[in-house]
Coordinates of C-alpha atoms in Angstrom, one line a residue:
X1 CA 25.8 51.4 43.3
X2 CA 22.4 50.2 42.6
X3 CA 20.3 50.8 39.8
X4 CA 16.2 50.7 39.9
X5 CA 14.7 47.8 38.0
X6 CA 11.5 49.7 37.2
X7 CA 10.2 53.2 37.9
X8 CA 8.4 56.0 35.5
X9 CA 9.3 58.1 33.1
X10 CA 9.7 58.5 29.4
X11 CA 11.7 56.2 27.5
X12 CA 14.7 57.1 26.0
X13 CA 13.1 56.9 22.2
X14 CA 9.9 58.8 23.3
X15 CA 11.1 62.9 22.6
X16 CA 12.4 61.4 18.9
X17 CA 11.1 63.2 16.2
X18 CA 10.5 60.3 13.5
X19 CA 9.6 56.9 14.7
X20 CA 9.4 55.1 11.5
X21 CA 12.3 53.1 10.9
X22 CA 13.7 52.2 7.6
X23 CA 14.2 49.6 5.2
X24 CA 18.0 48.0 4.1
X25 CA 18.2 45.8 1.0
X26 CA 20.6 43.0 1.8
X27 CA 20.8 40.5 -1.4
X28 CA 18.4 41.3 -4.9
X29 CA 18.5 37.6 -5.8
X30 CA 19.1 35.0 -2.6
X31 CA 17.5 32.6 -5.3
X32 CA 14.4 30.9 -3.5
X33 CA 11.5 31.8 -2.0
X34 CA 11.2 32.0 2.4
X35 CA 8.3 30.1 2.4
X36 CA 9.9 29.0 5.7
X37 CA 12.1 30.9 7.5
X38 CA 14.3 30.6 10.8
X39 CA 17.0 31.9 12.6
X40 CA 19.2 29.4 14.4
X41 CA 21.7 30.0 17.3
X42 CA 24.5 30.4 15.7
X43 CA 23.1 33.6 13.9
X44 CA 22.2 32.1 10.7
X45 CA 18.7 32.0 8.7
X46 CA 17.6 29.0 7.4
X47 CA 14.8 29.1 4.4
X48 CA 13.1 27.4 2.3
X49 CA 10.7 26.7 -0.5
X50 CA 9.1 23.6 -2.1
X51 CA 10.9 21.1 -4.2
X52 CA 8.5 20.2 -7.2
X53 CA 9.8 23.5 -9.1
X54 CA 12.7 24.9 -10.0
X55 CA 13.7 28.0 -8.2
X56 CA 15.8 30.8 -9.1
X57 CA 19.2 29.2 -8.1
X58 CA 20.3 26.9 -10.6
X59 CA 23.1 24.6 -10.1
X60 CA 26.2 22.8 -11.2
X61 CA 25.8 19.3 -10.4
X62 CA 22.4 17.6 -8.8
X63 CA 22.9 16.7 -5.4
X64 CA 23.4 12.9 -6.1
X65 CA 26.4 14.4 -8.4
X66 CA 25.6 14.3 -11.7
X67 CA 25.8 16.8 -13.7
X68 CA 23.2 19.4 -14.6
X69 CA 23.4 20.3 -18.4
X70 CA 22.4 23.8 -19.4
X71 CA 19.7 22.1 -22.1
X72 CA 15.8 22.8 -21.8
X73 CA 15.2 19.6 -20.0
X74 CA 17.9 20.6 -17.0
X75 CA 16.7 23.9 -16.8
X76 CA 13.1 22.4 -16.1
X77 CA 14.4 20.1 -13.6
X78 CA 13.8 20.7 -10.1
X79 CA 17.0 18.4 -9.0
X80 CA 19.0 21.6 -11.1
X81 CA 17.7 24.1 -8.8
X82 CA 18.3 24.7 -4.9
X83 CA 15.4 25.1 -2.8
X84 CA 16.7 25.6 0.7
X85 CA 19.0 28.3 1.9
X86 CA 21.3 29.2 4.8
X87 CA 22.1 33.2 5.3
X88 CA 25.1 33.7 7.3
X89 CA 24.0 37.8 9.0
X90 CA 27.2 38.6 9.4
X91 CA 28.9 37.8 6.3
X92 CA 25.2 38.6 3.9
X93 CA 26.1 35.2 2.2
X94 CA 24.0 32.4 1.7
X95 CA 24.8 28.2 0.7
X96 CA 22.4 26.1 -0.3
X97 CA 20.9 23.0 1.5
X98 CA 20.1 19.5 0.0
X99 CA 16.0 18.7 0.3
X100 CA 15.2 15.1 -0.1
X101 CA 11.5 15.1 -0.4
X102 CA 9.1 18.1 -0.6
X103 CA 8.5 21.1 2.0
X104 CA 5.4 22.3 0.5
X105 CA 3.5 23.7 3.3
X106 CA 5.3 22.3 6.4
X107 CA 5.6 22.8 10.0
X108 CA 9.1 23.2 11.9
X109 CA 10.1 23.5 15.6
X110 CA 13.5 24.0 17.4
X111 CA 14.7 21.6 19.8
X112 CA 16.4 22.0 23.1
X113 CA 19.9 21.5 21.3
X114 CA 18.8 24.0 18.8
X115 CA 18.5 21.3 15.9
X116 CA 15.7 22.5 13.8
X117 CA 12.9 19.7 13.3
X118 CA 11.0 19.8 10.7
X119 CA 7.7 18.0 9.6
X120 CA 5.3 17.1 7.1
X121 CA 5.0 18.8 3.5
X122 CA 3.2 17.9 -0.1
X123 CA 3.2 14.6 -2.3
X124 CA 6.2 12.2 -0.7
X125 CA 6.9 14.4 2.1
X126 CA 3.5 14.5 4.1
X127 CA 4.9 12.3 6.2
X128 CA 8.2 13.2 6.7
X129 CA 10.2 14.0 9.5
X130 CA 13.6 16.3 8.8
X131 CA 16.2 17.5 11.5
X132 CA 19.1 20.4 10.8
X133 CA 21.4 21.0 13.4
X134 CA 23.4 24.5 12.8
X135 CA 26.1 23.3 14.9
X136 CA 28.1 21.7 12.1
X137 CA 28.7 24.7 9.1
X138 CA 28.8 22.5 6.7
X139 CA 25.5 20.5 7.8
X140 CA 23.1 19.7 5.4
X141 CA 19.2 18.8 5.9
X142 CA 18.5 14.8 7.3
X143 CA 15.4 13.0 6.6
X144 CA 14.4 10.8 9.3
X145 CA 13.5 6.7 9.1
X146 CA 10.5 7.4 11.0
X147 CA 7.7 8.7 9.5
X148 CA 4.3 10.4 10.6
X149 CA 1.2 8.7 11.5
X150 CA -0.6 11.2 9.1
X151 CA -0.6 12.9 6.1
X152 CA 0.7 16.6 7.1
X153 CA 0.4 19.4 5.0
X154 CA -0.8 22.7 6.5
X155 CA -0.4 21.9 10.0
X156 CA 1.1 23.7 13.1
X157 CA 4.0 22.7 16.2
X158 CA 4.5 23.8 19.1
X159 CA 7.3 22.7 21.4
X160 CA 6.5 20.9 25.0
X161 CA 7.4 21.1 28.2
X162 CA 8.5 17.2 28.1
X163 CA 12.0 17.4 27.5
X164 CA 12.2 18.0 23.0
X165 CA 8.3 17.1 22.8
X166 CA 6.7 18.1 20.0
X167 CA 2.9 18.2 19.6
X168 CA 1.8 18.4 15.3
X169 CA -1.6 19.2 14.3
X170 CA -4.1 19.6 11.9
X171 CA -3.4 19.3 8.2
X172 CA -5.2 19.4 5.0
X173 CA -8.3 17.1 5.5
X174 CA -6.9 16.1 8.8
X175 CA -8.2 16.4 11.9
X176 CA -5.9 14.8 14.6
X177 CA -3.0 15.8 16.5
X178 CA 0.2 13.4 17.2
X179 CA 3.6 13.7 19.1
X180 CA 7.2 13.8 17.8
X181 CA 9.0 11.7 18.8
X182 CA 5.9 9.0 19.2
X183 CA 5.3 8.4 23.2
X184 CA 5.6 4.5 22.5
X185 CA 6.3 3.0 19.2
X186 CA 2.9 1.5 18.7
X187 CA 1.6 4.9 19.5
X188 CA -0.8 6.6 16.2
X189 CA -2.4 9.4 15.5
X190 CA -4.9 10.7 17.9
X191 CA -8.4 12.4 16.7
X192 CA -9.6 15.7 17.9
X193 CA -13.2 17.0 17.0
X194 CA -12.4 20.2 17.5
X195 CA -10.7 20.4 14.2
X196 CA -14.0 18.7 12.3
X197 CA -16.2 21.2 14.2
X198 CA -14.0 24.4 12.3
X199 CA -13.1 22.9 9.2
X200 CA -14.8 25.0 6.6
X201 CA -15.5 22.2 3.8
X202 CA -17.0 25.3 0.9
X203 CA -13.6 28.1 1.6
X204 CA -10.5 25.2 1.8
X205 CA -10.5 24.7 5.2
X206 CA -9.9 27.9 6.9
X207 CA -8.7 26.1 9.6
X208 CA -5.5 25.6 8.2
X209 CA -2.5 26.1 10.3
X210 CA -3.9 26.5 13.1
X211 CA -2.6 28.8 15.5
X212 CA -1.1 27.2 19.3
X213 CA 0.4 28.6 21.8
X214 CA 1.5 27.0 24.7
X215 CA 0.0 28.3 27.8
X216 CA 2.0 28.6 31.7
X217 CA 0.1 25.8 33.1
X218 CA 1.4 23.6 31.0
X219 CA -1.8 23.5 28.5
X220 CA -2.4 24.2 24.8
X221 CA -3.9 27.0 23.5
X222 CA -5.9 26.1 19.6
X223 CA -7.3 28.5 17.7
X224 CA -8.8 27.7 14.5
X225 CA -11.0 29.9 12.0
X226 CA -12.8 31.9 14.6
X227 CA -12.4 29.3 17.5
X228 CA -10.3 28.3 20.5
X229 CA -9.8 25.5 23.5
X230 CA -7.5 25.5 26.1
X231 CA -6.8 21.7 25.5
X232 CA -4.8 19.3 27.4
X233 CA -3.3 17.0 25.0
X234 CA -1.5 14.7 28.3
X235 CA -5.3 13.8 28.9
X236 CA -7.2 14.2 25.4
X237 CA -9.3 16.3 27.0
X238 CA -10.7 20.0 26.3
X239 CA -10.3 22.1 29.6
X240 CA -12.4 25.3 28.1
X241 CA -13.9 26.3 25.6
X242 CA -14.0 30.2 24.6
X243 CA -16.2 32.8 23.1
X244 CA -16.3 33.0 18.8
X245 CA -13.9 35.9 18.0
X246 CA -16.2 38.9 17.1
X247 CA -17.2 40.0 13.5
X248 CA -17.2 38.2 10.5
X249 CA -14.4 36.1 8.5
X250 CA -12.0 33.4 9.5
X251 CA -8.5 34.0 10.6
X252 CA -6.6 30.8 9.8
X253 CA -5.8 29.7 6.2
X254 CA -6.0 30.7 3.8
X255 CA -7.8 33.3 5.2
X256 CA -4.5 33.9 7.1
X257 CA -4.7 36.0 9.7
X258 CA -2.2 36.0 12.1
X259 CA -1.5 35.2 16.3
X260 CA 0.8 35.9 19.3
X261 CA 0.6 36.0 22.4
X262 CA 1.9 39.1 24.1
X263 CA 5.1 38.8 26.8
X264 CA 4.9 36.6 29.8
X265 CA 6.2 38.8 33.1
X266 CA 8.0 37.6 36.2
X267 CA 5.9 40.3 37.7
X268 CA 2.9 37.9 37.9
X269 CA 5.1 34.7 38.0
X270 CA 4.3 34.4 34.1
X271 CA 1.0 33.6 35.2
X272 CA -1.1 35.7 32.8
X273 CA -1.3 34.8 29.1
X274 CA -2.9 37.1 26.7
X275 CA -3.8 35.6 23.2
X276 CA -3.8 38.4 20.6
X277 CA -5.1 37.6 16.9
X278 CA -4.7 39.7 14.3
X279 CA -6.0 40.2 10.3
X280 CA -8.0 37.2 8.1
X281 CA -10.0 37.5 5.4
X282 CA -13.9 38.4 5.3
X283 CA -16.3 35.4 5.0
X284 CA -16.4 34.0 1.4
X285 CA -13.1 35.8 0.0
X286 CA -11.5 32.9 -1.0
X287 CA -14.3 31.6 -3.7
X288 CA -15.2 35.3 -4.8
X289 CA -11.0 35.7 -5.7
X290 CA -11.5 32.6 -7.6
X291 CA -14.1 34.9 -9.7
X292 CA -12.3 38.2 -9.9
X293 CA -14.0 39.8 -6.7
X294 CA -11.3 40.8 -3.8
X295 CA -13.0 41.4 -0.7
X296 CA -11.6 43.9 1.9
X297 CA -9.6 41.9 4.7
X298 CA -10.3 41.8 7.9
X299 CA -8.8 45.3 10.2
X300 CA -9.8 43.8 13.5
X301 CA -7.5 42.4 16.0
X302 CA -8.6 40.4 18.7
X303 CA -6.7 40.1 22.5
X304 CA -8.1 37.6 25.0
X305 CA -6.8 36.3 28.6
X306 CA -7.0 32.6 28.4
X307 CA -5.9 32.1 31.9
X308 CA -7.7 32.7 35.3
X309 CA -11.7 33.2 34.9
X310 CA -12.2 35.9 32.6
X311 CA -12.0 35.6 29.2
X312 CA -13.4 38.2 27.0
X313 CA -12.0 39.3 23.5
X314 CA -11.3 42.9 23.3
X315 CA -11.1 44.2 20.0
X316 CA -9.2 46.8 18.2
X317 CA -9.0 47.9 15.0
X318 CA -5.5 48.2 12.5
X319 CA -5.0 51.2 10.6
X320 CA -5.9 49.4 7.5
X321 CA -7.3 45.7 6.3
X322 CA -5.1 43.1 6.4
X323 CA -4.0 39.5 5.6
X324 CA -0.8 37.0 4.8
X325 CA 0.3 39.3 7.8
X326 CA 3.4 38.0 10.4
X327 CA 3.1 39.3 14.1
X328 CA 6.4 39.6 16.0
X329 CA 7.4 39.9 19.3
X330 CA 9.9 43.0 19.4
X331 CA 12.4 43.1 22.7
X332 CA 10.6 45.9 23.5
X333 CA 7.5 43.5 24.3
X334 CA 5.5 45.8 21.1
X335 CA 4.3 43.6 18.3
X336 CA 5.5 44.4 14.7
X337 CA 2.8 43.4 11.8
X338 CA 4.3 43.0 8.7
X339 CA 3.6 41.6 5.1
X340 CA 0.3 40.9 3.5
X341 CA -2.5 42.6 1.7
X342 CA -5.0 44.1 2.1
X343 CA -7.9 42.5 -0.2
X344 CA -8.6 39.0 -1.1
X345 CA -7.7 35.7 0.5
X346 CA -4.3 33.4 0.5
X347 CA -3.6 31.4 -2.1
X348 CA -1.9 31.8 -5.7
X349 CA -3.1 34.6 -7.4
X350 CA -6.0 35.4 -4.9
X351 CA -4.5 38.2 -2.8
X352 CA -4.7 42.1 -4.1
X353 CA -3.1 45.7 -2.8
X354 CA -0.4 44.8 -1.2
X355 CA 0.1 46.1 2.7
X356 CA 3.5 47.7 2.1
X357 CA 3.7 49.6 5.6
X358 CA 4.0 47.7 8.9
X359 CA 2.2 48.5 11.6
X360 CA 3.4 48.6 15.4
X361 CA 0.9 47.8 17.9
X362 CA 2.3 49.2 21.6
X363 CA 0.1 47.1 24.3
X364 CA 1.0 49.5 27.4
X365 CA -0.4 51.9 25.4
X366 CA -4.1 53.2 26.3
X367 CA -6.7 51.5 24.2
X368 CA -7.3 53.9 21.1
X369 CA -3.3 55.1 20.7
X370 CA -1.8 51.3 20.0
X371 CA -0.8 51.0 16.6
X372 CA 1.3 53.6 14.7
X373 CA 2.4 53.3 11.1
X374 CA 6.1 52.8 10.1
X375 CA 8.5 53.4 6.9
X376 CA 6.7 51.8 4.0
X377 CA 8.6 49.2 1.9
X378 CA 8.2 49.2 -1.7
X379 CA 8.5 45.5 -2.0
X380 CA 5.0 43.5 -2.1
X381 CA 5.6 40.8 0.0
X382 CA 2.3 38.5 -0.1
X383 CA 1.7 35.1 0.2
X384 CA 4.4 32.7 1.4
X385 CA 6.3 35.8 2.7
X386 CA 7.9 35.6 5.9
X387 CA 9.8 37.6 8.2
X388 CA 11.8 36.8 11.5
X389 CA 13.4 39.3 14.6
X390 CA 17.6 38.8 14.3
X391 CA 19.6 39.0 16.8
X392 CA 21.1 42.6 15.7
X393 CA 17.6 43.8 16.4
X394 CA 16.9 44.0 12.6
X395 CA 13.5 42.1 11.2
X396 CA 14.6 39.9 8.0
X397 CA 11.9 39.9 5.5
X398 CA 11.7 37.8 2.1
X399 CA 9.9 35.6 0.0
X400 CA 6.6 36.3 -1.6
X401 CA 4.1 35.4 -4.9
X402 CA 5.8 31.8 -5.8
X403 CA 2.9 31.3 -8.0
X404 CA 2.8 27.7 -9.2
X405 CA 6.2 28.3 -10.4
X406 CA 8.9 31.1 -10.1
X407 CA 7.5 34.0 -12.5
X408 CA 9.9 37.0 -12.1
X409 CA 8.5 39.1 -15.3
X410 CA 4.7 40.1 -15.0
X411 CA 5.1 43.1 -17.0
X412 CA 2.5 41.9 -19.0
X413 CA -0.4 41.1 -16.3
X414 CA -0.9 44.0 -14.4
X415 CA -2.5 42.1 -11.7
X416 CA 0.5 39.7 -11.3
X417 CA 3.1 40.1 -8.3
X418 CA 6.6 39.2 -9.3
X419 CA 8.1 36.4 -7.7
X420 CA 10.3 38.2 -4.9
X421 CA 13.7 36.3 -4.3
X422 CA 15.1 39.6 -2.8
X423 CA 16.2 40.2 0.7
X424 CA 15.6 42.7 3.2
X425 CA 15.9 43.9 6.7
X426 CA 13.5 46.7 8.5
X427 CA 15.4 48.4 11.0
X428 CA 13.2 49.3 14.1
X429 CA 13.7 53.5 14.8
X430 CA 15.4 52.2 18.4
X431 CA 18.3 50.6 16.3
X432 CA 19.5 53.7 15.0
X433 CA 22.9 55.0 15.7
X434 CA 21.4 58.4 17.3
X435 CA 20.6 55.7 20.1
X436 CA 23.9 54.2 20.6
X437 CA 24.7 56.0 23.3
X438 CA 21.7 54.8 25.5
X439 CA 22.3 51.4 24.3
X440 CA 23.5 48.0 26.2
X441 CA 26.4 46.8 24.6
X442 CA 29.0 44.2 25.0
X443 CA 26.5 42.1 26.5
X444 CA 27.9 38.6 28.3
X445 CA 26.1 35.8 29.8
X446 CA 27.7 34.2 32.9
X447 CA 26.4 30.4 34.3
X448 CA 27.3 28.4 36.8
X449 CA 30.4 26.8 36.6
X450 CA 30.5 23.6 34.6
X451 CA 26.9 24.2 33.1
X452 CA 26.2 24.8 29.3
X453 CA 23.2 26.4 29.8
X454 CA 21.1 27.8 33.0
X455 CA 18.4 25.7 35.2
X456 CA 14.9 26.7 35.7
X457 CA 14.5 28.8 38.8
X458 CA 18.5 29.5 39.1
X459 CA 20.8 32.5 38.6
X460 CA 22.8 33.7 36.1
X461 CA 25.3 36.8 35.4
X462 CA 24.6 39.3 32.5
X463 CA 27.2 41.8 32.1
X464 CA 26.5 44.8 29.6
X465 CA 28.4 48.3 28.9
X466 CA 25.8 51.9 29.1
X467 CA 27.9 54.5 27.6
X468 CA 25.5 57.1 30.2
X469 CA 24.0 56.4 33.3
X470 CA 20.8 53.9 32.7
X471 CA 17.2 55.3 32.3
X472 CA 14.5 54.6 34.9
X473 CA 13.4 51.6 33.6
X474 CA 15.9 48.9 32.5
X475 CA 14.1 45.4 31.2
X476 CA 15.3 41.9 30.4
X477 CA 13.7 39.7 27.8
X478 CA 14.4 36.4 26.6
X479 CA 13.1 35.4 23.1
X480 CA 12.1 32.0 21.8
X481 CA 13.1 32.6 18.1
X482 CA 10.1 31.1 16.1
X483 CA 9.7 28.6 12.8
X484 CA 7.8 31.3 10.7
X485 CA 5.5 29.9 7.8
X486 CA 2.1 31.3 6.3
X487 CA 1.9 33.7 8.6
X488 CA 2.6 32.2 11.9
X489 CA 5.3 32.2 14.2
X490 CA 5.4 28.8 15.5
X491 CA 6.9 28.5 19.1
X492 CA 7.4 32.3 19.0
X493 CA 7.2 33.6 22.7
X494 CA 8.7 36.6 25.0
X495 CA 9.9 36.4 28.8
X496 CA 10.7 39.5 31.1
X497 CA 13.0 38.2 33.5
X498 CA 13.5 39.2 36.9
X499 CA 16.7 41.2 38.2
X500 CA 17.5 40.2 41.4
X501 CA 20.4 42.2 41.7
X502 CA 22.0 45.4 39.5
X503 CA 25.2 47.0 39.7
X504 CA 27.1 49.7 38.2
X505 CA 30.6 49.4 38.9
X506 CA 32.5 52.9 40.4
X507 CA 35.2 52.9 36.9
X508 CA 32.8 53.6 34.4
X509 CA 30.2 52.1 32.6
X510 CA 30.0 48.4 33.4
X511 CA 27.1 46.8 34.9
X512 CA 26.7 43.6 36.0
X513 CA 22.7 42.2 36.9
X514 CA 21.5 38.9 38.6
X515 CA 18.9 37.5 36.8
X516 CA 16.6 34.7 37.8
X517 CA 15.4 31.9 34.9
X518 CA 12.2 31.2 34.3
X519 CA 10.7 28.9 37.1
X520 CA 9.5 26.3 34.7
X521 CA 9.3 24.5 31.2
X522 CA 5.9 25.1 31.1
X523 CA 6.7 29.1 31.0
X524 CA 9.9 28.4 28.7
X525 CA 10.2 25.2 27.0
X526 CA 14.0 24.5 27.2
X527 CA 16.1 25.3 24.5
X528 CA 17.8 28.6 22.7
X529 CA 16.3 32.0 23.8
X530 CA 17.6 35.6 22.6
X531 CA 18.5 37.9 25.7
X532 CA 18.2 41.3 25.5
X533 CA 19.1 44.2 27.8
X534 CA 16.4 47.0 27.1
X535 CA 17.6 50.4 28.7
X536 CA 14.4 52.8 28.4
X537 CA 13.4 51.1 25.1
X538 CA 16.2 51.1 23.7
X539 CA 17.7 47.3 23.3
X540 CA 21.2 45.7 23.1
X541 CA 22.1 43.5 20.5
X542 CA 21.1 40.5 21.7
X543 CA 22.7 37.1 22.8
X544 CA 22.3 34.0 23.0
X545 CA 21.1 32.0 26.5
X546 CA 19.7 28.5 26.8
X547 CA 17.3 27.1 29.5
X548 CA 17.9 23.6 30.5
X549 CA 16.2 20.8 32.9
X550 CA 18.1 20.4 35.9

């Protein structure tokens, strides 16, 4: 029997009464800060804070060995204190990880064989290169002999099409872009004005981090503080420039705003891309902080189409100002907006009134009924929060107000945040177990025979078990889990795959679909992607499928 791929009709989720979600605290003290957080293939989290403080999770022995003695000067030793962390889901346990040199403010991509590569940091790690491969369980971080051309601290990745290509840019005071691994060994830095043109010298920078996206034709999209090019880094050369975002206030750091872009559909051959940008901070907040004045945020979200020949900003409004926030790509293709504040700019000390509720932006919806509130935390999670989508479906949030170093008591300043070292997880509504019964489960991913992963433009088998008969519309996403940092989602991008084919078999409730990959690197960079069977908006837990070159 077949099953329609699409059609119309409510989803299952839709006659619920409350749509809100709730919140699950998983660990009160994982011990550092996720001032970078991601999830790896093998269902782990990796985080991590700086190393020029000590953290909340002392230890035993240094990692050279020696001993750490429970005196003053040990327990004001960073080398006594971890400051990286892996979180096995499953188990709710964590380890920590070695850090040679410091993180501070660093930039991370996965590779194609999911080894997490990360770049760049504060003092003697602005030029480092790291790599942490999940595959071995008792892996620590490695530091790389190669270094940087530059200096890189505040600066974003994004993932190439070339086969584990990674393009860095930006940084603090820097204004060039360069490739990891280096095309040639003489190869260097390379400069790009567009970074001088948006560097704001009087507010830090505010183009900090800036935000990239890599677009289907094989381009790169830059936005920085209220500006964007479609740039082709093979040929140094700008392809377009677009309009200013509207209204006032920059959106990159630390004005820290934040960016996706929304689901890529085989419906249009994944030719349309749609930049949406989200929250900042209103123009000047960062030097009126450093004076006691918190100015509102920014509420405005902006959504562009930087392909074809059009390419006007729309803008909405959120509920409520915001900034520090993290946009996520649900497998329901809505956007989740979480963290942040609501008054004030990044930065120690300078953000005020936490945003406690995340919002949910819908963009099927008509223009005017796209964002809903959801369940309210009671956790402030500001600056050098993060949060990243699992593959249970669950979003794991931690991290928040470091300070210059850990201060967990602020009893005494009202208009302190403590430093958060707890953990949580929000659980979308669709999660609940009143849906299990409309859920995908058992979900397996067939390839061809003899592969390890499947080939752009081939086939592959997804089996899944539907306790009922299917809604109308059943959906396939694959999800390129993202290096999350000062509120961006580096790498962070969502597929719908075509169905070529969809069964339900005559003994019950198995169904077995075709599905089609991705036609090119340029749509999906290779590497790890979550798959997720979505029956009527309500998604399977999802697994774990990997997009190779042929």
């Amino acid at each position: 029997m077949t099953i329609p791929l699409r059609g119309y009709g409510s989803a299952v989720g839709e006659s619920s009464g409350a749509r809100e979600g709730s919140w699950q605290l998983l660990l009160n003290n994982s011990g550092v800060v996720a001032m970078h957080m991601a999830v790896t293939h093998h269902n782990t989290v990796i985080y991590f804070d700086q190393t020029e403080e000590y953290s909340g999770y002392p230890l035993r022995r240094r990692y050279n060995g020696r001993r750490c003695i429970r005196i003053r000067k040990d327990f004001n030793d960073p080398d006594c204190y971890a400051h990286s962390i892996e979180y096995d889901v499953s188990s709710n346990r964590i380890r920590p990880l070695n850090l040679d040199t410091d993180t501070w403010c660093s930039s991370g991509s996965f590779l194609s064989n999911g080894t997490l590569l990360q770049t760049g940091g504060h003092g003697a790690g602005t030029r480092r290169i790291r790599y942490f491969s999940p595959d071995n369980r008792n892996d620590e971080w490695k530091q790389s002999r190669s270094f940087l051309s530059d200096s890189r601290w505040y600066a974003s990745n994004q993932i190439l099409p070339e086969n584990d290509q990674v393009i860095v840019v930006g940084g603090r005071r820097v204004y060039t872009y360069e490739f990891v691994p280096k095309l040639s060994s003489e190869a260097d830095s390379i400069d790009l004005p567009f970074l001088h043109q948006t560097y704001d010298d009087n507010f830090k920078g505010n183009n900090l981090y800036p935000f990239l996206h890599l677009s289907s034709d094989g381009n790169l999209y830059i936005f920085a503080n209220r500006d964007s090019i479609l740039f082709d880094y093979r040929r140094n050369k700008v392809v377009k420039t677009f309009h200013q975002i509207p209204g006032n206030g920059s959106r990159n750091n630390p004005s820290s705003g934040s960016s996706v872009i929304l689901p890529l559909d085989h419906t249009d051959r994944f030719q349309k891309v749609e930049v949406m940008v989200c929250g900042g901070a209103a123009s000047g907040a960062y030097e009126a902080a450093r004076y006691g004045k918190y100015l509102d945020a920014l509420r405005s979200c902006g959504g562009m189409v930087i392909t074809g020949n059009k390419h006007e900003w729309n803008m909405e409004d959120m509920p409520e100002p915001r900034l520090m926030n993290d946009m996520l790509i649900l497998p329901t293709g809505d956007i989740l907006i979480i963290n942040g504040a609501k008054r004030g700019s990044a930065d120690y000390e300078k953000g005020r009134d936490p945003s406690f509720e995340p919002y949910l932006y819908a963009p099927k919806k008509t223009e005017g009924s796209r964002f809903s509130v959801l369940k309210s935390s009671n956790i402030a999670r500001m600056y050098q929060s993060s949060a990243v989508l699992l593959p249970d479906g669950r979003v794991l949030v931690a991290g928040g107000n470091p300070h210059r170093s850990y201060v967990l008591d602020t009893t005494a300043d009202p208009d302190y945040y403590p430093t958060e070292l707890s953990l949580q997880a929000f659980v979308p509504h669709y999660m609940e177990q009143q849906y299990d019964d409309y859920r995908p489960a058992n979900v397996t991913i067939t390839y061809s025979i003899g592969q390890d992963g499947v080939r752009y433009g081939g086939e592959f088998t997804v089996r899944f078990w539907l306790r009922r008969r299917p809604s109308k519309v059943v959906e396939f996403s694959a999800y390129a889990p993202p290096f999350t940092t000062h509120s961006i989602s580096m790498n962070q991008r969502m597929l719908r795959l075509e169905c070529k084919n969809m069964a339900r078999s005559d003994d019950g409730g198995w169904v077995n679909a075709v599905l089609e990959a991705p036609p090119s690197p340029n749509v999906a960079p290779s590497g790890y992607y979550m798959l997720t069977v979505v029956n009527g908006g309500i998604p399977s837990i999802s697994e774990w499928i990997r997009f190779i070159h042929a």
